[in-house]
mmJSON file of the N, C-alpha and C atoms, coordinates in Angstrom:
{"data_MODEL":{"atom_site":{
"group_PDB":["ATOM","ATOM","ATOM","ATOM","ATOM","ATOM","ATOM","ATOM","ATOM","ATOM","ATOM","ATOM","ATOM","ATOM","ATOM","ATOM","ATOM","ATOM","ATOM","ATOM","ATOM","ATOM","ATOM","ATOM","ATOM","ATOM","ATOM","ATOM","ATOM","ATOM","ATOM","ATOM","ATOM","ATOM","ATOM","ATOM","ATOM","ATOM","ATOM","ATOM","ATOM","ATOM","ATOM","ATOM","ATOM","ATOM","ATOM","ATOM","ATOM","ATOM","ATOM","ATOM","ATOM","ATOM","ATOM","ATOM","ATOM","ATOM","ATOM","ATOM","ATOM","ATOM","ATOM","ATOM","ATOM","ATOM","ATOM","ATOM","ATOM","ATOM","ATOM","ATOM","ATOM","ATOM","ATOM","ATOM","ATOM","ATOM","ATOM","ATOM","ATOM","ATOM","ATOM","ATOM","ATOM","ATOM","ATOM","ATOM","ATOM","ATOM","ATOM","ATOM","ATOM","ATOM","ATOM","ATOM","ATOM","ATOM","ATOM","ATOM","ATOM","ATOM","ATOM","ATOM","ATOM","ATOM","ATOM","ATOM","ATOM","ATOM","ATOM","ATOM","ATOM","ATOM","ATOM","ATOM","ATOM","ATOM","ATOM","ATOM","ATOM","ATOM","ATOM","ATOM","ATOM","ATOM","ATOM","ATOM","ATOM","ATOM","ATOM","ATOM","ATOM","ATOM","ATOM","ATOM","ATOM","ATOM","ATOM","ATOM","ATOM","ATOM","ATOM","ATOM","ATOM","ATOM","ATOM","ATOM","ATOM","ATOM","ATOM","ATOM","ATOM","ATOM","ATOM","ATOM","ATOM","ATOM","ATOM"],
"id":[1,2,3,4,5,6,7,8,9,10,11,12,13,14,15,16,17,18,19,20,21,22,23,24,25,26,27,28,29,30,31,32,33,34,35,36,37,38,39,40,41,42,43,44,45,46,47,48,49,50,51,52,53,54,55,56,57,58,59,60,61,62,63,64,65,66,67,68,69,70,71,72,73,74,75,76,77,78,79,80,81,82,83,84,85,86,87,88,89,90,91,92,93,94,95,96,97,98,99,100,101,102,103,104,105,106,107,108,109,110,111,112,113,114,115,116,117,118,119,120,121,122,123,124,125,126,127,128,129,130,131,132,133,134,135,136,137,138,139,140,141,142,143,144,145,146,147,148,149,150,151,152,153,154,155,156,157,158,159],
"type_symbol":["N","C","C","N","C","C","N","C","C","N","C","C","N","C","C","N","C","C","N","C","C","N","C","C","N","C","C","N","C","C","N","C","C","N","C","C","N","C","C","N","C","C","N","C","C","N","C","C","N","C","C","N","C","C","N","C","C","N","C","C","N","C","C","N","C","C","N","C","C","N","C","C","N","C","C","N","C","C","N","C","C","N","C","C","N","C","C","N","C","C","N","C","C","N","C","C","N","C","C","N","C","C","N","C","C","N","C","C","N","C","C","N","C","C","N","C","C","N","C","C","N","C","C","N","C","C","N","C","C","N","C","C","N","C","C","N","C","C","N","C","C","N","C","C","N","C","C","N","C","C","N","C","C","N","C","C","N","C","C"],
"label_atom_id":["N","CA","C","N","CA","C","N","CA","C","N","CA","C","N","CA","C","N","CA","C","N","CA","C","N","CA","C","N","CA","C","N","CA","C","N","CA","C","N","CA","C","N","CA","C","N","CA","C","N","CA","C","N","CA","C","N","CA","C","N","CA","C","N","CA","C","N","CA","C","N","CA","C","N","CA","C","N","CA","C","N","CA","C","N","CA","C","N","CA","C","N","CA","C","N","CA","C","N","CA","C","N","CA","C","N","CA","C","N","CA","C","N","CA","C","N","CA","C","N","CA","C","N","CA","C","N","CA","C","N","CA","C","N","CA","C","N","CA","C","N","CA","C","N","CA","C","N","CA","C","N","CA","C","N","CA","C","N","CA","C","N","CA","C","N","CA","C","N","CA","C","N","CA","C","N","CA","C","N","CA","C","N","CA","C"],
"label_alt_id":[null,null,null,null,null,null,null,null,null,null,null,null,null,null,null,null,null,null,null,null,null,null,null,null,null,null,null,null,null,null,null,null,null,null,null,null,null,null,null,null,null,null,null,null,null,null,null,null,null,null,null,null,null,null,null,null,null,null,null,null,null,null,null,null,null,null,null,null,null,null,null,null,null,null,null,null,null,null,null,null,null,null,null,null,null,null,null,null,null,null,null,null,null,null,null,null,null,null,null,null,null,null,null,null,null,null,null,null,null,null,null,null,null,null,null,null,null,null,null,null,null,null,null,null,null,null,null,null,null,null,null,null,null,null,null,null,null,null,null,null,null,null,null,null,null,null,null,null,null,null,null,null,null,null,null,null,null,null,null],
"label_comp_id":["ALA","ALA","ALA","ARG","ARG","ARG","VAL","VAL","VAL","PRO","PRO","PRO","VAL","VAL","VAL","ALA","ALA","ALA","ALA","ALA","ALA","ALA","ALA","ALA","ALA","ALA","ALA","LEU","LEU","LEU","ALA","ALA","ALA","ARG","ARG","ARG","ALA","ALA","ALA","GLY","GLY","GLY","VAL","VAL","VAL","ASP","ASP","ASP","ALA","ALA","ALA","GLU","GLU","GLU","LEU","LEU","LEU","LEU","LEU","LEU","THR","THR","THR","GLU","GLU","GLU","PHE","PHE","PHE","ALA","ALA","ALA","GLY","GLY","GLY","GLU","GLU","GLU","THR","THR","THR","LEU","LEU","LEU","LEU","LEU","LEU","GLY","GLY","GLY","GLY","GLY","GLY","GLY","GLY","GLY","ARG","ARG","ARG","PRO","PRO","PRO","VAL","VAL","VAL","GLY","GLY","GLY","SER","SER","SER","VAL","VAL","VAL","ARG","ARG","ARG","PRO","PRO","PRO","VAL","VAL","VAL","GLY","GLY","GLY","ALA","ALA","ALA","LEU","LEU","LEU","ASP","ASP","ASP","PRO","PRO","PRO","ALA","ALA","ALA","PRO","PRO","PRO","LEU","LEU","LEU","THR","THR","THR","ALA","ALA","ALA","CYS","CYS","CYS","ALA","ALA","ALA"],
"label_asym_id":["A","A","A","A","A","A","A","A","A","A","A","A","A","A","A","A","A","A","A","A","A","A","A","A","A","A","A","A","A","A","A","A","A","A","A","A","A","A","A","A","A","A","A","A","A","A","A","A","A","A","A","A","A","A","A","A","A","A","A","A","A","A","A","A","A","A","A","A","A","A","A","A","A","A","A","A","A","A","A","A","A","A","A","A","A","A","A","A","A","A","A","A","A","A","A","A","A","A","A","A","A","A","A","A","A","A","A","A","A","A","A","A","A","A","A","A","A","A","A","A","A","A","A","A","A","A","A","A","A","A","A","A","A","A","A","A","A","A","A","A","A","A","A","A","A","A","A","A","A","A","A","A","A","A","A","A","A","A","A"],
"label_entity_id":["1","1","1","1","1","1","1","1","1","1","1","1","1","1","1","1","1","1","1","1","1","1","1","1","1","1","1","1","1","1","1","1","1","1","1","1","1","1","1","1","1","1","1","1","1","1","1","1","1","1","1","1","1","1","1","1","1","1","1","1","1","1","1","1","1","1","1","1","1","1","1","1","1","1","1","1","1","1","1","1","1","1","1","1","1","1","1","1","1","1","1","1","1","1","1","1","1","1","1","1","1","1","1","1","1","1","1","1","1","1","1","1","1","1","1","1","1","1","1","1","1","1","1","1","1","1","1","1","1","1","1","1","1","1","1","1","1","1","1","1","1","1","1","1","1","1","1","1","1","1","1","1","1","1","1","1","1","1","1"],
"label_seq_id":[1,1,1,2,2,2,3,3,3,4,4,4,5,5,5,6,6,6,7,7,7,8,8,8,9,9,9,10,10,10,11,11,11,12,12,12,13,13,13,14,14,14,15,15,15,16,16,16,17,17,17,18,18,18,19,19,19,20,20,20,21,21,21,22,22,22,23,23,23,24,24,24,25,25,25,26,26,26,27,27,27,28,28,28,29,29,29,30,30,30,31,31,31,32,32,32,33,33,33,34,34,34,35,35,35,36,36,36,37,37,37,38,38,38,39,39,39,40,40,40,41,41,41,42,42,42,43,43,43,44,44,44,45,45,45,46,46,46,47,47,47,48,48,48,49,49,49,50,50,50,51,51,51,52,52,52,53,53,53],
"pdbx_PDB_ins_code":[null,null,null,null,null,null,null,null,null,null,null,null,null,null,null,null,null,null,null,null,null,null,null,null,null,null,null,null,null,null,null,null,null,null,null,null,null,null,null,null,null,null,null,null,null,null,null,null,null,null,null,null,null,null,null,null,null,null,null,null,null,null,null,null,null,null,null,null,null,null,null,null,null,null,null,null,null,null,null,null,null,null,null,null,null,null,null,null,null,null,null,null,null,null,null,null,null,null,null,null,null,null,null,null,null,null,null,null,null,null,null,null,null,null,null,null,null,null,null,null,null,null,null,null,null,null,null,null,null,null,null,null,null,null,null,null,null,null,null,null,null,null,null,null,null,null,null,null,null,null,null,null,null,null,null,null,null,null,null],
"Cartn_x":[74.792,73.569,72.652,73.03,72.155,71.866,72.862,72.673,71.718,71.894,70.933,69.51,69.386,68.058,67.414,68.192,67.668,67.246,68.037,67.682,66.393,66.218,64.981,63.79,63.976,62.887,62.501,63.485,63.192,62.46,62.852,62.167,60.715,60.469,59.086,58.283,58.965,58.29,58.021,58.498,58.186,59.334,60.532,61.686,62.024,62.391,62.727,63.842,63.573,64.527,65.826,65.762,66.978,67.964,67.466,68.344,69.038,68.501,69.012,69.859,70.056,70.736,72.151,72.875,74.251,74.296,73.169,73.113,72.408,72.051,71.243,72.006,73.315,74.082,75.444,76.017,77.364,78.187,79.437,80.332,80.859,80.885,81.473,82.895,83.824,85.212,85.628,86.473,87.062,88.545,89.373,90.81,91.181,90.37,90.634,90.127,89.463,88.944,87.423,86.756,85.295,84.866,83.979,83.501,81.977,81.296,79.839,79.296,77.993,77.374,76.144,75.753,74.551,73.57,72.353,71.327,69.962,68.975,67.632,67.049,66.232,65.595,64.093,63.511,62.088,61.213,61.686,60.881,60.616,61.372,61.184,60.29,59.715,58.802,57.601,57.096,55.945,54.722,53.882,52.649,51.729,51.033,50.12,48.994,48.583,47.491,46.167,45.269,43.936,42.911,41.783,40.715,40.011,39.631,38.873,37.398,36.733,35.306,34.448],
"Cartn_y":[44.298,45.086,44.589,43.545,42.987,43.98,44.711,45.616,46.755,47.474,48.529,48.001,46.839,46.266,45.879,45.3,44.943,46.191,47.258,48.508,49.079,49.042,49.54,48.685,47.382,46.491,46.756,46.967,47.268,48.605,49.584,50.885,50.723,49.932,49.694,48.928,48.136,47.359,48.189,49.443,50.322,50.688,50.191,50.562,52.022,52.783,54.2,54.365,55.127,55.303,55.963,56.803,57.446,56.422,55.327,54.282,53.513,53.608,52.819,53.621,54.926,55.765,55.299,54.788,54.359,53.098,52.397,51.177,51.383,52.619,52.908,52.778,52.75,52.633,52.025,51.461,50.889,51.434,51.761,52.288,51.156,51.397,50.45,50.899,49.959,50.281,49.738,50.49,50.066,50.377,49.381,49.605,50.197,49.89,50.402,51.808,52.399,53.756,53.736,54.633,54.71,55.147,54.371,54.689,54.786,54.513,54.572,54.063,53.846,53.323,52.498,51.656,50.853,51.386,51.704,52.193,51.824,51.662,51.353,52.562,52.283,53.339,53.266,54.35,54.384,54.137,54.501,54.331,52.869,51.964,50.547,49.868,50.658,50.085,49.479,48.356,47.758,48.665,48.637,49.435,48.898,49.797,49.314,48.485,47.483,46.629,47.337,47.219,47.781,46.688,46.868,45.868,45.952,44.823,44.778,45.004,45.731,46.001,44.928],
"Cartn_z":[-55.7,-55.623,-54.517,-53.814,-52.776,-51.663,-51.212,-50.075,-50.421,-51.534,-51.859,-52.081,-52.678,-52.906,-51.574,-50.675,-49.356,-48.587,-48.667,-47.988,-48.544,-49.854,-50.472,-50.048,-49.982,-49.569,-48.118,-47.252,-45.858,-45.724,-46.516,-46.487,-46.916,-47.947,-48.397,-47.365,-46.54,-45.502,-44.25,-44.243,-43.129,-42.217,-42.479,-41.66,-41.959,-40.932,-41.076,-42.116,-43.167,-44.262,-43.799,-42.767,-42.263,-41.714,-41.183,-40.672,-41.788,-42.995,-44.117,-45.097,-44.868,-45.853,-46.172,-45.183,-45.471,-46.336,-46.457,-47.259,-48.599,-48.915,-50.098,-51.416,-51.387,-52.625,-52.372,-53.416,-53.348,-54.497,-54.218,-55.238,-56.115,-57.408,-58.357,-58.666,-58.634,-58.909,-60.264,-60.934,-62.2,-62.143,-62.128,-61.993,-60.649,-59.626,-58.294,-58.047,-59.039,-58.911,-58.997,-58.262,-58.358,-59.768,-60.377,-61.721,-61.792,-60.713,-60.705,-59.39,-59.369,-58.155,-58.509,-57.572,-57.704,-56.681,-57.125,-56.22,-56.773,-55.907,-56.403,-57.136,-58.128,-58.909,-58.687,-58.198,-57.905,-59.111,-60.29,-61.504,-61.809,-61.213,-61.48,-60.45,-59.51,-58.547,-59.273,-58.81,-59.472,-59.347,-60.351,-60.333,-59.245,-58.547,-57.507,-58.101,-57.371,-57.819,-57.565,-58.502,-58.309,-58.464,-57.832,-57.907,-59.257,-59.763,-61.019,-60.704,-61.586,-61.352,-61.99],
"occupancy":[1.0,1.0,1.0,1.0,1.0,1.0,1.0,1.0,1.0,1.0,1.0,1.0,1.0,1.0,1.0,1.0,1.0,1.0,1.0,1.0,1.0,1.0,1.0,1.0,1.0,1.0,1.0,1.0,1.0,1.0,1.0,1.0,1.0,1.0,1.0,1.0,1.0,1.0,1.0,1.0,1.0,1.0,1.0,1.0,1.0,1.0,1.0,1.0,1.0,1.0,1.0,1.0,1.0,1.0,1.0,1.0,1.0,1.0,1.0,1.0,1.0,1.0,1.0,1.0,1.0,1.0,1.0,1.0,1.0,1.0,1.0,1.0,1.0,1.0,1.0,1.0,1.0,1.0,1.0,1.0,1.0,1.0,1.0,1.0,1.0,1.0,1.0,1.0,1.0,1.0,1.0,1.0,1.0,1.0,1.0,1.0,1.0,1.0,1.0,1.0,1.0,1.0,1.0,1.0,1.0,1.0,1.0,1.0,1.0,1.0,1.0,1.0,1.0,1.0,1.0,1.0,1.0,1.0,1.0,1.0,1.0,1.0,1.0,1.0,1.0,1.0,1.0,1.0,1.0,1.0,1.0,1.0,1.0,1.0,1.0,1.0,1.0,1.0,1.0,1.0,1.0,1.0,1.0,1.0,1.0,1.0,1.0,1.0,1.0,1.0,1.0,1.0,1.0,1.0,1.0,1.0,1.0,1.0,1.0],
"B_iso_or_equiv":[0.0,0.0,0.0,0.0,0.0,0.0,0.0,0.0,0.0,0.0,0.0,0.0,0.0,0.0,0.0,0.0,0.0,0.0,0.0,0.0,0.0,0.0,0.0,0.0,0.0,0.0,0.0,0.0,0.0,0.0,0.0,0.0,0.0,0.0,0.0,0.0,0.0,0.0,0.0,0.0,0.0,0.0,0.0,0.0,0.0,0.0,0.0,0.0,0.0,0.0,0.0,0.0,0.0,0.0,0.0,0.0,0.0,0.0,0.0,0.0,0.0,0.0,0.0,0.0,0.0,0.0,0.0,0.0,0.0,0.0,0.0,0.0,0.0,0.0,0.0,0.0,0.0,0.0,0.0,0.0,0.0,0.0,0.0,0.0,0.0,0.0,0.0,0.0,0.0,0.0,0.0,0.0,0.0,0.0,0.0,0.0,0.0,0.0,0.0,0.0,0.0,0.0,0.0,0.0,0.0,0.0,0.0,0.0,0.0,0.0,0.0,0.0,0.0,0.0,0.0,0.0,0.0,0.0,0.0,0.0,0.0,0.0,0.0,0.0,0.0,0.0,0.0,0.0,0.0,0.0,0.0,0.0,0.0,0.0,0.0,0.0,0.0,0.0,0.0,0.0,0.0,0.0,0.0,0.0,0.0,0.0,0.0,0.0,0.0,0.0,0.0,0.0,0.0,0.0,0.0,0.0,0.0,0.0,0.0],
"pdbx_formal_charge":[null,null,null,null,null,null,null,null,null,null,null,null,null,null,null,null,null,null,null,null,null,null,null,null,null,null,null,null,null,null,null,null,null,null,null,null,null,null,null,null,null,null,null,null,null,null,null,null,null,null,null,null,null,null,null,null,null,null,null,null,null,null,null,null,null,null,null,null,null,null,null,null,null,null,null,null,null,null,null,null,null,null,null,null,null,null,null,null,null,null,null,null,null,null,null,null,null,null,null,null,null,null,null,null,null,null,null,null,null,null,null,null,null,null,null,null,null,null,null,null,null,null,null,null,null,null,null,null,null,null,null,null,null,null,null,null,null,null,null,null,null,null,null,null,null,null,null,null,null,null,null,null,null,null,null,null,null,null,null],
"auth_seq_id":[1,1,1,2,2,2,3,3,3,4,4,4,5,5,5,6,6,6,7,7,7,8,8,8,9,9,9,10,10,10,11,11,11,12,12,12,13,13,13,14,14,14,15,15,15,16,16,16,17,17,17,18,18,18,19,19,19,20,20,20,21,21,21,22,22,22,23,23,23,24,24,24,25,25,25,26,26,26,27,27,27,28,28,28,29,29,29,30,30,30,31,31,31,32,32,32,33,33,33,34,34,34,35,35,35,36,36,36,37,37,37,38,38,38,39,39,39,40,40,40,41,41,41,42,42,42,43,43,43,44,44,44,45,45,45,46,46,46,47,47,47,48,48,48,49,49,49,50,50,50,51,51,51,52,52,52,53,53,53],
"auth_comp_id":["ALA","ALA","ALA","ARG","ARG","ARG","VAL","VAL","VAL","PRO","PRO","PRO","VAL","VAL","VAL","ALA","ALA","ALA","ALA","ALA","ALA","ALA","ALA","ALA","ALA","ALA","ALA","LEU","LEU","LEU","ALA","ALA","ALA","ARG","ARG","ARG","ALA","ALA","ALA","GLY","GLY","GLY","VAL","VAL","VAL","ASP","ASP","ASP","ALA","ALA","ALA","GLU","GLU","GLU","LEU","LEU","LEU","LEU","LEU","LEU","THR","THR","THR","GLU","GLU","GLU","PHE","PHE","PHE","ALA","ALA","ALA","GLY","GLY","GLY","GLU","GLU","GLU","THR","THR","THR","LEU","LEU","LEU","LEU","LEU","LEU","GLY","GLY","GLY","GLY","GLY","GLY","GLY","GLY","GLY","ARG","ARG","ARG","PRO","PRO","PRO","VAL","VAL","VAL","GLY","GLY","GLY","SER","SER","SER","VAL","VAL","VAL","ARG","ARG","ARG","PRO","PRO","PRO","VAL","VAL","VAL","GLY","GLY","GLY","ALA","ALA","ALA","LEU","LEU","LEU","ASP","ASP","ASP","PRO","PRO","PRO","ALA","ALA","ALA","PRO","PRO","PRO","LEU","LEU","LEU","THR","THR","THR","ALA","ALA","ALA","CYS","CYS","CYS","ALA","ALA","ALA"],
"auth_asym_id":["A","A","A","A","A","A","A","A","A","A","A","A","A","A","A","A","A","A","A","A","A","A","A","A","A","A","A","A","A","A","A","A","A","A","A","A","A","A","A","A","A","A","A","A","A","A","A","A","A","A","A","A","A","A","A","A","A","A","A","A","A","A","A","A","A","A","A","A","A","A","A","A","A","A","A","A","A","A","A","A","A","A","A","A","A","A","A","A","A","A","A","A","A","A","A","A","A","A","A","A","A","A","A","A","A","A","A","A","A","A","A","A","A","A","A","A","A","A","A","A","A","A","A","A","A","A","A","A","A","A","A","A","A","A","A","A","A","A","A","A","A","A","A","A","A","A","A","A","A","A","A","A","A","A","A","A","A","A","A"],
"auth_atom_id":["N","CA","C","N","CA","C","N","CA","C","N","CA","C","N","CA","C","N","CA","C","N","CA","C","N","CA","C","N","CA","C","N","CA","C","N","CA","C","N","CA","C","N","CA","C","N","CA","C","N","CA","C","N","CA","C","N","CA","C","N","CA","C","N","CA","C","N","CA","C","N","CA","C","N","CA","C","N","CA","C","N","CA","C","N","CA","C","N","CA","C","N","CA","C","N","CA","C","N","CA","C","N","CA","C","N","CA","C","N","CA","C","N","CA","C","N","CA","C","N","CA","C","N","CA","C","N","CA","C","N","CA","C","N","CA","C","N","CA","C","N","CA","C","N","CA","C","N","CA","C","N","CA","C","N","CA","C","N","CA","C","N","CA","C","N","CA","C","N","CA","C","N","CA","C","N","CA","C","N","CA","C","N","CA","C"],
"pdbx_PDB_model_num":[1,1,1,1,1,1,1,1,1,1,1,1,1,1,1,1,1,1,1,1,1,1,1,1,1,1,1,1,1,1,1,1,1,1,1,1,1,1,1,1,1,1,1,1,1,1,1,1,1,1,1,1,1,1,1,1,1,1,1,1,1,1,1,1,1,1,1,1,1,1,1,1,1,1,1,1,1,1,1,1,1,1,1,1,1,1,1,1,1,1,1,1,1,1,1,1,1,1,1,1,1,1,1,1,1,1,1,1,1,1,1,1,1,1,1,1,1,1,1,1,1,1,1,1,1,1,1,1,1,1,1,1,1,1,1,1,1,1,1,1,1,1,1,1,1,1,1,1,1,1,1,1,1,1,1,1,1,1,1]
}}}
């Protein structure tokens, strides 16, 4: 999962997302056959920090 996570981190840091599309996911194999994929999930992004009043 390192490659998709690194691609997501680079996108958040401002790197053009189009340059990172080929690294956005990795295929998971089971018995030599594709059975799923690993990709970052936007819903798990940390909540933005807000200033306390």
